[in-house]
Amino acid sequence: MNNKVYNNRAWWLILPMLLLVAFSAIIPLMTVVNYSVQDVFDAHTRFFTGTEWFRETLNDPTLQMALLRQFAFSFTVLAIEVPLGIGIALLMPKRGWQASAVLILVTMPLLIPWNVVGSIWQIFTRGDIGLMGWSLRELGYGYNITRSATDAWGTIVLMDVWHWTPLIALLSYSGLRSIPDAYYQAARIDRASQWAVFRYIQLPKLTNVLVIGVLLRFMHSFMIYAEPFVLTGGGPGSSTTFLSQSLTTMAIGQQDLGPSAAFSIIYFLIILLVCWVFYTAIMNLQKDKQERGV
Amino acid sequence: MAEITLKGLAHSYLPDPQSPEDYAIREMDHVWHQGGAFALLGPSGCGKSTLLNIISGLLEPSGGEVLFDGEKVNSLSPEARNIAQVFQFPVVYDTMTVYDNLAFPLRNVGTAAGRVHERVMEVAEVLELTPQLKRKAKNLTADEKQKVSMGRGLVREDVSAILFDEPLTVIDPQLKWKLRRKLKEIHRRFNITMVYVTHDQLEASTFADKIAVMYEGQVVQFGTPRELFEAPNHTFVGYFIGSPGMNFLPVAMEGGRVMCGEAPLVVGEAFEKALQATSSENVKLGIRPEFVEAHATEVKGATEAEVVDIQDLGTYAILSLRLGGILLKARLDEDEPRPRVRAWLRFPVGRLGLYVDEFRVEVPHE
């Protein structure tokens, strides 16, 4: 029985969605695309430049260095935060009031706004009144984030780890809680070691939440702006100048709208590409060898 | 391989149990012989799974002893007890292949690779898992996964017993039968003590040589399926085994006659004597619907009853009757005449059981 009614006016039903997507994504993106291929002087004077801004951006050594620093930073924090977060989740109590208490304590850093985090660490690391800066100096280490690039880097990484490891810990904790007891019981009966339980039960069951965690953390850290800006201002020199800070300097400081638009698009594509690679790689790990045709 | 003895075993989940109701397992003594296939049958919440977890060592009993071949194992972990357990929902290690899953318990104790391979191939053969060996366990169907769980128990050579906790719950009906047969076959081949927990009497009686029926934290009867059917020890066993369950008629002696409500019953001298001897108020006569004789016309020594309903089930019919205000059921074969409004019932003395305070009392026949 086919009682489907054909009525092309039904297409109007997708209009609200179309408007929403237009305002949230298409129009802003097209504006950027528009700037990226033109040289705009004022409201009436503009020249079409083609791929010039893109070529210029890709060949700019400062931006290349910022990109490298950005990758180094993102991979460093991921390499620390993911294992650390899983470790914390494994140690967190499973039930009772202790579980709630620890959960709240762990979540705390996530609730602090970005530039406040920067300010907190700015004060924390000061040599005269900051607890960490003062302590390190008293211990005989000449700690100074405005002079030493190593100190600045270490501090920014530490700050990010402090701020965002709780996210991975929370995700992992929820993943661990969803594993039925029967798995642990079966493992005991199979006489599995602690490591085997982690490797073959907990880690596989965590894969899905970790995919989300890794993607979120990668995107976040790749776009990091407020915290290093407040803490080091990108210095010393340009040792902690990451991509978004370079972009801000270019777009707001120098008003180079064309190159910054091209830069934005490249930036966006890199994030998209890396996320896709991550996602595909992790998902592929779970597949059967037979399915992959090996 | 082991004989499992439970001695004065009791368990409560509460820290300070007071009344018998606080116990999940009430004090019991029980022996599972080496090499037997046993079923633990009972309704949900009767303590079957608790008992199983105590035997496997996942749970430490709050009282009494668990003995394996005479040795006390109360505080030994499941690892040390050498027991295998198959759970209600199949547990497989997702990221491993079927082969690695089966090899896992052996590799955990450092068995040589050659021996691991031999055992895995043998068990896979028995369970018909050989074609799946290279596949990841994650992508198997529910029954294949459950076979892998069983396989991990079977693969171990030194295993004392294999415990099954309602292992066929998530399996499709047509595969249930196949897996049940497989289990029987495995039992014959490996001669391992097997304890099978279920709430399904059919599953229990097809799998096990002897069935322990549990009710409110106690084993109320331990016997062959035939014994449970013919001579239930407790009214609960009568209700629970058989379909429909056993009839229980509350009776009393009045003026030298056995009365069920207002209806007099003819049950013979031995029962009359036994009934006179008891002082309890809670006295019942039990008889299976299969053994109740229901006649369409008046016969000698019969009691008249009212027909409430006839349920025709093809080769037989279930007759619902009211006798002295009590409902009971009788099973009629297809060639027997069906009473329509009134029926005359006879209770063959050899098939009757006397239940005082819910427990069966033997009546001597001369």
XYZ file of C-alpha atoms in Angstrom:
660
model
C 0.000 0.000 0.000
C 1.489 3.280 -1.046
C -0.354 6.304 0.279
C 2.544 8.719 0.073
C 1.449 12.188 -0.984
C 3.826 14.044 -3.280
C 3.888 17.723 -2.469
C 6.937 19.805 -3.222
C 5.811 22.521 -0.855
C 7.140 20.255 1.898
C 10.568 21.606 1.033
C 9.597 24.770 2.920
C 9.848 22.706 6.083
C 13.626 22.686 5.857
C 13.742 26.485 5.624
C 14.258 27.122 9.390
C 17.169 24.679 9.420
C 18.621 26.254 6.302
C 18.426 29.736 7.849
C 20.033 28.518 11.026
C 22.927 26.881 9.209
C 23.284 29.918 6.964
C 23.643 32.284 9.908
C 25.763 29.986 12.026
C 28.149 28.671 9.395
C 27.752 29.503 5.735
C 27.533 33.314 5.843
C 30.417 33.873 8.314
C 32.567 31.411 6.416
C 31.789 32.993 3.055
C 32.709 36.396 4.453
C 36.107 35.036 5.326
C 36.422 33.392 1.919
C 35.432 36.695 0.336
C 38.252 38.546 2.144
C 40.773 35.832 1.463
C 40.711 36.293 -2.300
C 40.567 40.106 -2.446
C 42.586 43.077 -1.353
C 40.098 45.430 0.264
C 41.059 49.089 0.706
C 37.712 50.619 1.556
C 34.034 50.087 0.873
C 34.438 50.893 -2.829
C 38.001 49.884 -3.681
C 38.966 46.242 -3.922
C 41.148 44.055 -6.117
C 40.853 40.374 -6.824
C 44.066 38.650 -5.691
C 43.339 34.974 -6.339
C 45.604 32.680 -4.349
C 48.158 35.351 -3.508
C 47.227 35.630 0.194
C 47.273 31.874 0.559
C 50.711 31.560 -1.004
C 52.024 34.401 1.106
C 50.656 32.893 4.306
C 51.987 29.425 3.582
C 55.444 30.814 2.820
C 55.653 33.135 5.811
C 58.488 31.810 8.040
C 56.999 33.371 11.223
C 53.723 31.602 10.635
C 55.494 28.350 9.807
C 57.331 28.567 13.105
C 54.059 29.338 14.929
C 52.469 26.311 13.286
C 55.327 24.054 14.376
C 55.121 25.420 17.924
C 51.380 24.871 17.828
C 51.765 21.210 16.853
C 54.504 20.697 19.412
C 52.284 22.211 22.081
C 49.144 20.234 21.163
C 50.946 16.911 21.019
C 52.814 17.579 24.246
C 49.663 18.338 26.212
C 47.783 15.400 24.657
C 50.660 13.052 25.487
C 50.546 14.176 29.109
C 46.828 14.729 29.660
C 45.442 11.520 28.177
C 47.489 9.012 30.205
C 47.325 11.212 33.296
C 43.541 11.612 32.972
C 43.048 7.852 32.611
C 45.308 7.283 35.595
C 43.357 9.714 37.759
C 40.057 8.139 36.676
C 41.363 4.694 37.668
C 42.294 5.960 41.125
C 39.039 7.801 41.788
C 36.747 6.138 44.354
C 33.842 4.238 42.797
C 31.040 4.837 45.316
C 30.016 6.588 48.499
C 30.435 10.214 49.488
C 34.149 10.030 48.657
C 33.229 9.521 45.002
C 31.140 12.716 44.909
C 33.714 14.707 46.841
C 36.595 13.668 44.587
C 34.468 14.258 41.490
C 33.811 17.874 42.545
C 37.456 18.501 43.449
C 38.655 17.107 40.135
C 36.132 19.126 38.144
C 37.049 22.438 39.771
C 39.703 23.647 37.276
C 37.263 23.114 34.379
C 34.949 25.775 35.801
C 37.505 28.589 35.695
C 37.360 30.947 32.678
C 40.355 30.957 30.351
C 41.764 34.400 31.060
C 41.245 33.906 34.789
C 43.387 30.773 34.504
C 46.037 32.892 32.804
C 45.885 35.491 35.565
C 46.012 32.892 38.338
C 49.148 31.357 36.847
C 50.634 34.770 36.139
C 50.505 35.513 39.856
C 51.368 31.948 40.878
C 54.614 32.046 38.915
C 55.813 35.485 39.989
C 59.187 35.397 41.647
C 58.317 37.861 44.420
C 54.797 36.924 45.555
C 53.866 33.818 43.550
C 53.924 30.558 45.481
C 55.496 28.531 42.690
C 57.880 31.180 41.414
C 59.039 32.088 44.895
C 59.452 28.446 45.992
C 61.481 27.504 42.922
C 63.765 30.453 43.438
C 64.206 29.656 47.115
C 65.149 26.144 46.074
C 67.925 27.638 44.009
C 66.461 27.409 40.531
C 66.513 30.706 38.623
C 62.959 30.383 37.440
C 61.782 33.232 35.190
C 59.112 32.907 32.523
C 59.803 36.305 31.024
C 63.442 35.479 30.321
C 63.698 31.734 29.793
C 61.817 30.164 26.880
C 62.087 26.750 28.578
C 60.469 28.069 31.754
C 57.717 29.761 29.751
C 57.008 26.594 27.764
C 57.055 24.363 30.796
C 54.705 26.675 32.647
C 52.214 26.902 29.790
C 52.186 23.117 29.408
C 51.775 22.711 33.165
C 48.949 25.230 33.177
C 47.119 23.460 30.372
C 47.587 20.084 32.048
C 46.184 21.506 35.271
C 43.250 23.102 33.475
C 42.250 20.290 31.118
C 43.356 16.907 32.504
C 40.129 16.873 34.561
C 38.145 16.700 31.311
C 39.899 13.497 30.264
C 39.609 12.181 33.825
C 35.858 12.851 33.895
C 35.251 11.231 30.515
C 37.348 8.201 31.461
C 35.637 7.942 34.828
C 32.212 7.815 33.201
C 33.520 5.242 30.731
C 34.922 3.091 33.520
C 31.711 3.270 35.523
C 29.771 1.851 32.579
C 31.721 -1.422 32.519
C 29.515 -4.176 33.998
C 30.887 -6.022 37.044
C 30.694 -9.320 35.161
C 33.757 -8.271 33.122
C 35.874 -7.851 36.234
C 34.523 -11.091 37.667
C 35.275 -12.962 34.452
C 38.778 -11.517 34.463
C 39.357 -12.721 38.015
C 38.134 -16.174 37.074
C 40.419 -16.148 34.019
C 43.209 -15.183 36.409
C 44.042 -12.018 34.505
C 46.685 -9.696 35.917
C 45.906 -6.099 36.816
C 47.644 -4.990 33.652
C 45.659 -7.440 31.506
C 42.417 -6.121 33.008
C 43.436 -2.599 32.041
C 44.725 -3.561 28.611
C 41.904 -5.878 27.526
C 38.842 -4.675 29.429
C 39.167 -1.096 30.588
C 41.085 0.438 27.714
C 38.894 -1.061 24.939
C 35.761 0.078 26.768
C 37.269 3.566 27.074
C 38.004 3.933 23.363
C 34.797 5.773 22.534
C 35.052 8.345 25.297
C 38.750 8.777 24.608
C 38.044 9.554 20.946
C 35.810 12.390 22.100
C 38.370 13.448 24.698
C 41.307 13.463 22.293
C 39.372 15.351 19.602
C 38.097 17.965 22.052
C 41.509 18.413 23.623
C 43.217 18.637 20.267
C 40.826 21.300 18.991
C 40.982 23.230 22.238
C 44.731 23.178 22.521
C 45.219 23.939 18.847
C 43.152 27.100 19.269
C 44.612 28.099 22.646
C 44.736 31.867 23.015
C 43.737 33.588 26.254
C 45.899 31.659 28.702
C 49.353 32.097 27.094
C 48.377 35.630 26.064
C 47.750 36.593 29.679
C 50.635 34.542 31.099
C 53.512 35.266 28.715
C 52.094 37.483 25.994
C 53.715 35.104 23.509
C 57.211 35.632 24.830
C 59.978 35.615 25.635
C 60.633 36.661 22.042
C 58.082 34.671 20.112
C 58.826 31.372 21.867
C 55.244 30.901 23.060
C 53.430 32.666 20.218
C 50.894 30.166 18.909
C 48.711 30.338 15.825
C 45.714 32.199 17.218
C 47.923 34.865 18.707
C 49.683 35.365 15.370
C 46.288 35.592 13.736
C 45.028 38.178 16.212
C 48.129 40.287 15.756
C 47.671 40.142 11.997
C 43.934 40.790 11.895
C 43.429 43.211 14.774
C 46.881 44.706 15.269
C 47.877 45.190 11.649
C 44.423 45.166 10.018
C 45.723 42.786 7.304
C 42.275 41.431 6.526
C 43.166 39.553 3.316
C 46.116 37.534 4.650
C 44.351 36.881 7.967
C 41.294 35.580 6.130
C 43.474 33.202 4.093
C 45.280 32.255 7.308
C 41.937 31.540 9.044
C 40.855 29.204 6.287
C 44.141 27.313 6.339
C 43.949 27.135 10.144
C 40.426 25.744 9.931
C 41.396 23.166 7.316
C 44.354 21.959 9.384
C 42.122 21.342 12.418
C 39.576 19.568 10.248
C 42.264 17.411 8.656
C 43.948 16.423 11.910
C 40.603 15.574 13.540
C 39.703 13.404 10.586
C 43.051 11.617 10.719
C 42.677 11.007 14.484
C 39.148 9.751 14.147
C 39.850 7.443 11.228
C 42.977 6.061 12.838
C 41.269 5.233 16.137
C 38.198 3.764 14.490
C 40.342 1.665 12.205
C 42.145 0.140 15.168
C 38.930 -1.512 16.302
C 38.120 -3.171 13.026
C 38.584 -6.814 12.243
C 41.596 -7.773 10.205
C 39.263 -9.660 7.894
C 37.079 -6.618 7.385
C 40.079 -4.591 6.400
C 40.949 -7.305 3.935
C 44.420 -7.980 5.351
C 38.008 -31.806 39.297
C 36.509 -31.565 42.700
C 33.693 -32.459 45.001
C 32.099 -29.338 46.394
C 30.714 -29.474 49.919
C 28.748 -26.714 51.602
C 28.764 -27.040 55.374
C 26.426 -24.946 57.511
C 26.671 -22.324 54.804
C 24.802 -19.042 55.301
C 25.099 -15.618 53.815
C 23.615 -12.232 54.518
C 24.292 -9.001 52.669
C 23.462 -7.097 55.864
C 26.174 -6.421 58.441
C 24.015 -7.507 61.388
C 21.277 -9.955 60.299
C 18.533 -10.655 62.857
C 15.647 -12.661 61.429
C 15.802 -15.466 58.814
C 14.473 -12.957 56.240
C 17.748 -11.022 56.478
C 19.629 -13.953 54.953
C 20.085 -14.420 51.208
C 21.239 -17.964 51.963
C 19.863 -19.635 55.071
C 21.984 -22.226 56.798
C 22.373 -25.239 54.523
C 24.421 -28.377 53.982
C 24.939 -29.681 50.524
C 27.286 -31.813 48.438
C 27.936 -31.558 44.700
C 29.665 -34.759 43.636
C 32.659 -34.761 41.342
C 31.732 -35.112 37.690
C 28.008 -34.553 38.075
C 25.802 -32.247 36.046
C 23.688 -30.298 38.485
C 21.060 -27.625 38.166
C 20.164 -25.020 40.713
C 16.556 -24.149 40.056
C 14.442 -21.466 41.658
C 12.511 -18.262 41.085
C 14.214 -14.870 40.794
C 15.609 -13.636 44.084
C 15.740 -17.016 45.832
C 19.504 -16.813 46.285
C 20.693 -18.987 43.383
C 23.178 -16.469 42.036
C 24.392 -15.643 45.540
C 25.092 -19.322 46.122
C 26.901 -19.599 42.799
C 29.081 -16.587 43.566
C 29.935 -18.083 46.946
C 31.041 -21.318 45.286
C 33.140 -19.493 42.704
C 34.668 -17.258 45.354
C 33.404 -13.919 44.047
C 31.575 -13.609 47.354
C 32.734 -14.668 50.803
C 29.957 -16.289 52.863
C 29.157 -14.692 56.211
C 28.856 -18.109 57.868
C 29.712 -21.764 57.343
C 32.252 -23.447 55.104
C 32.824 -24.143 51.436
C 34.972 -27.247 50.906
C 36.614 -28.399 47.687
C 37.605 -32.067 48.049
C 37.448 -31.625 51.817
C 39.631 -28.548 51.869
C 38.251 -25.280 53.186
C 38.352 -22.584 50.500
C 36.205 -19.832 52.108
C 38.781 -17.107 51.859
C 40.412 -18.273 48.621
C 39.908 -16.020 45.612
C 38.333 -17.360 42.393
C 41.838 -17.388 40.877
C 43.071 -19.740 43.570
C 39.979 -21.970 43.502
C 40.432 -22.843 39.873
C 36.852 -22.480 39.014
C 35.304 -21.326 35.756
C 32.101 -19.346 35.571
C 29.886 -18.421 32.647
C 27.703 -15.393 33.230
C 24.197 -14.487 32.167
C 25.444 -11.923 29.669
C 28.317 -13.104 27.522
C 31.640 -11.647 28.572
C 34.228 -11.521 25.820
C 37.364 -9.456 25.468
C 36.258 -7.216 22.611
C 39.570 -6.291 21.101
C 40.950 -9.824 21.063
C 40.267 -12.431 18.429
C 38.294 -15.531 19.342
C 41.563 -17.446 19.413
C 43.153 -15.003 21.846
C 40.027 -15.035 23.985
C 40.222 -18.792 24.334
C 43.963 -18.678 24.925
C 43.683 -15.905 27.534
C 43.157 -18.026 30.702
C 46.049 -20.289 29.698
C 48.424 -17.473 28.820
C 47.642 -15.778 32.130
C 49.253 -18.669 33.964
C 52.160 -18.899 31.540
C 51.234 -22.084 29.662
C 53.644 -22.964 26.836
C 52.519 -21.675 23.422
C 52.345 -25.151 21.875
C 50.073 -26.478 24.594
C 47.898 -23.343 24.364
C 47.449 -23.933 20.653
C 46.500 -27.588 21.157
C 43.903 -26.801 23.804
C 42.403 -23.854 21.927
C 42.031 -25.905 18.754
C 40.441 -28.770 20.672
C 37.932 -26.565 22.488
C 37.131 -24.570 19.343
C 36.435 -27.846 17.588
C 34.012 -29.013 20.279
C 32.210 -25.670 20.369
C 32.192 -25.348 16.562
C 34.096 -22.088 16.755
C 36.936 -23.067 14.438
C 35.785 -20.896 11.486
C 35.537 -17.859 13.794
C 38.957 -18.212 15.421
C 40.553 -15.299 13.559
C 37.653 -12.899 14.012
C 37.487 -10.211 16.673
C 35.199 -11.270 19.501
C 33.420 -7.922 19.334
C 31.723 -8.768 16.044
C 30.273 -12.122 17.036
C 26.587 -12.853 17.595
C 25.276 -13.343 21.145
C 25.340 -17.137 20.996
C 28.843 -17.201 19.531
C 29.981 -14.861 22.303
C 28.427 -17.120 24.911
C 30.235 -20.069 23.353
C 33.491 -18.131 23.662
C 32.727 -17.494 27.365
C 32.138 -21.210 27.863
C 35.254 -22.006 25.894
C 37.387 -19.937 28.261
C 36.175 -22.194 31.065
C 36.687 -25.425 29.145
C 40.139 -24.595 27.884
C 41.641 -24.913 31.352
C 42.717 -28.445 32.119
C 42.885 -28.101 35.871
C 39.458 -26.571 36.362
C 37.599 -27.797 39.494
C 34.107 -27.056 38.266
C 32.287 -24.919 35.743
C 29.444 -22.771 37.002
C 26.770 -21.433 34.680
C 24.658 -18.481 35.741
C 21.590 -18.572 33.477
C 23.849 -18.718 30.433
C 21.115 -18.976 27.819
C 19.120 -15.874 28.776
C 20.205 -13.824 25.778
C 20.197 -16.666 23.263
C 17.497 -17.120 20.608
C 15.077 -19.983 21.363
C 16.137 -22.191 18.433
C 19.810 -21.832 19.390
C 19.096 -22.479 23.074
C 18.290 -26.051 22.287
C 21.495 -26.476 20.299
C 23.654 -24.968 23.023
C 21.983 -27.063 25.710
C 22.793 -30.187 23.759
C 26.351 -28.944 23.311
C 26.663 -28.505 27.065
C 25.506 -32.063 27.672
C 28.019 -33.308 25.153
C 30.816 -31.297 26.770
C 29.877 -32.665 30.155
C 30.099 -36.242 28.922
C 33.369 -35.616 27.170
C 35.288 -33.728 29.845
C 33.732 -35.218 32.991
C 33.810 -31.914 34.857
C 31.495 -30.997 37.718
C 29.000 -28.535 36.311
C 26.484 -26.430 38.201
C 23.851 -24.719 36.128
C 21.672 -21.970 37.577
C 18.309 -21.354 35.968
C 14.692 -20.463 36.671
C 13.484 -22.615 33.782
C 12.489 -26.157 34.798
C 12.811 -27.445 31.248
C 16.382 -26.163 30.999
C 17.192 -27.671 34.381
C 15.742 -31.082 33.651
C 17.315 -31.412 30.201
C 20.751 -30.436 31.448
C 21.059 -31.941 34.883
C 21.162 -35.388 36.416
C 20.143 -33.898 39.732
C 18.354 -30.654 40.466
C 18.500 -28.582 43.623
C 15.357 -26.494 44.018
C 15.922 -23.295 45.962
C 13.288 -21.292 47.741
C 13.807 -18.343 50.084
C 17.522 -18.961 50.487
C 17.270 -22.680 51.106
C 17.632 -25.823 49.051
C 14.210 -27.362 49.649
C 14.844 -30.469 47.572
C 17.740 -32.118 45.795
C 16.837 -34.953 43.492
C 16.426 -36.271 39.972
C 13.849 -34.546 37.766
C 11.622 -37.607 38.280
C 11.806 -37.411 42.074
C 10.974 -33.721 41.980
C 7.960 -34.460 39.850
C 6.629 -37.471 41.685
C 7.455 -36.711 45.280
C 8.082 -33.024 45.917
C 9.479 -32.476 49.403
C 7.877 -29.108 49.839
C 4.710 -27.503 48.520
C 6.850 -24.945 46.701
C 8.569 -27.676 44.657
C 5.122 -29.008 43.797
C 3.971 -25.619 42.537
C 7.197 -24.798 40.767
C 7.832 -28.052 38.915
C 5.320 -29.255 36.384
C 2.855 -27.388 34.266
C 0.348 -26.772 35.689
C 1.788 -27.170 39.204
C 0.657 -29.619 41.850
C -2.783 -29.330 43.484
C -2.783 -28.774 47.213
C -6.039 -29.343 49.082
C -6.277 -28.091 52.661
C -7.870 -30.932 54.638
C -9.066 -31.686 58.159
C -10.609 -34.634 59.988
C -14.223 -33.990 60.914
C -16.367 -36.690 62.516
C -14.047 -39.451 61.350
C -14.109 -38.250 57.725
C -11.472 -36.432 55.689
C -12.986 -33.104 54.639
C -11.775 -30.591 52.063
C -13.923 -27.597 52.946
C -17.450 -29.040 52.826
C -16.544 -31.927 50.536
C -15.694 -35.339 51.966
C -12.719 -37.143 50.386
C -12.018 -40.843 50.093
C -8.276 -41.290 50.656
C -7.898 -44.602 52.432
C -7.076 -45.709 55.950
C -3.378 -44.886 55.986
C -4.004 -41.220 55.268
C -6.850 -41.056 57.777
C -4.495 -42.375 60.450
C -1.759 -39.982 59.514
C -4.169 -37.067 59.526
C -5.450 -38.009 62.947
C -1.910 -38.188 64.269
C -0.964 -34.620 63.364
C -1.790 -31.668 65.552
C -0.956 -29.019 62.973
C -3.584 -26.706 61.475
C -1.712 -26.497 58.190
C -2.356 -29.859 56.554
C -2.645 -30.342 52.806
C -3.023 -33.209 50.407
C -0.979 -32.846 47.246
C -1.654 -34.486 43.911
C -0.427 -33.787 40.391
C -3.111 -32.765 37.845
C -1.865 -35.692 35.751
C -2.988 -38.158 38.445
C -6.405 -36.714 39.324
C -9.117 -38.959 37.868
C -11.996 -36.854 36.610
C -15.110 -38.771 35.541
C -18.054 -37.367 33.619
C -20.482 -39.674 35.456
C -20.800 -40.688 39.064
C -18.408 -43.462 40.143
C -17.806 -45.197 43.440
C -15.547 -43.469 45.973
C -15.583 -40.203 44.022
C -16.261 -36.664 45.201
C -18.441 -34.357 43.183
C -16.880 -31.125 41.922
C -17.956 -28.220 39.767
C -16.284 -27.658 36.375
C -15.098 -24.063 36.074
C -13.205 -24.142 32.807
C -11.844 -26.487 30.171
C -8.676 -25.518 28.359
C -8.183 -27.641 25.283
C -4.511 -27.998 24.348
C -4.788 -30.452 21.468
C -3.482 -33.773 22.715
C -4.720 -33.082 26.223
C -7.021 -30.748 28.139
C -6.653 -28.942 31.449
C -9.789 -29.024 33.537
C -10.268 -26.331 36.200
C -12.504 -27.557 39.004
C -13.955 -26.293 42.259
C -14.075 -28.743 45.133
C -15.427 -27.588 48.479
C -14.494 -23.996 47.642
C -10.943 -24.946 46.563
C -9.745 -24.597 42.957
C -7.819 -27.498 41.479
C -6.748 -28.734 38.076
C -6.897 -32.074 36.346
C -5.258 -33.170 33.136
C -7.298 -35.263 30.699
C -5.960 -37.150 27.707
C -7.745 -36.569 24.420
C -9.595 -39.887 24.410
C -11.098 -39.457 27.909
C -14.690 -38.167 28.125
C -14.796 -34.506 29.121
C -17.027 -33.569 32.051
C -18.974 -30.407 31.185
C -20.722 -29.073 34.298
C -20.050 -31.572 37.081
C -17.190 -33.972 37.528
C -16.585 -36.851 39.888
C -13.020 -36.894 41.174
C -10.960 -39.756 42.519
C -7.520 -39.409 44.036
C -5.393 -42.570 43.638
C -3.860 -43.157 47.060
C -0.454 -44.102 45.620
C -0.189 -40.676 43.999
C -1.230 -38.603 47.006
C 1.206 -36.796 49.233
C 0.639 -35.472 52.735
C 2.053 -32.008 53.503
C 2.200 -30.796 57.073
C 3.416 -27.210 57.515
C 4.369 -27.195 53.820
C 6.753 -30.177 54.115
C 6.034 -33.675 52.857
C 5.333 -36.336 55.458
C 5.760 -39.971 54.459
C 2.605 -42.002 54.915
C 3.238 -45.717 55.523
C 1.154 -47.919 53.234
C 0.294 -51.394 54.302
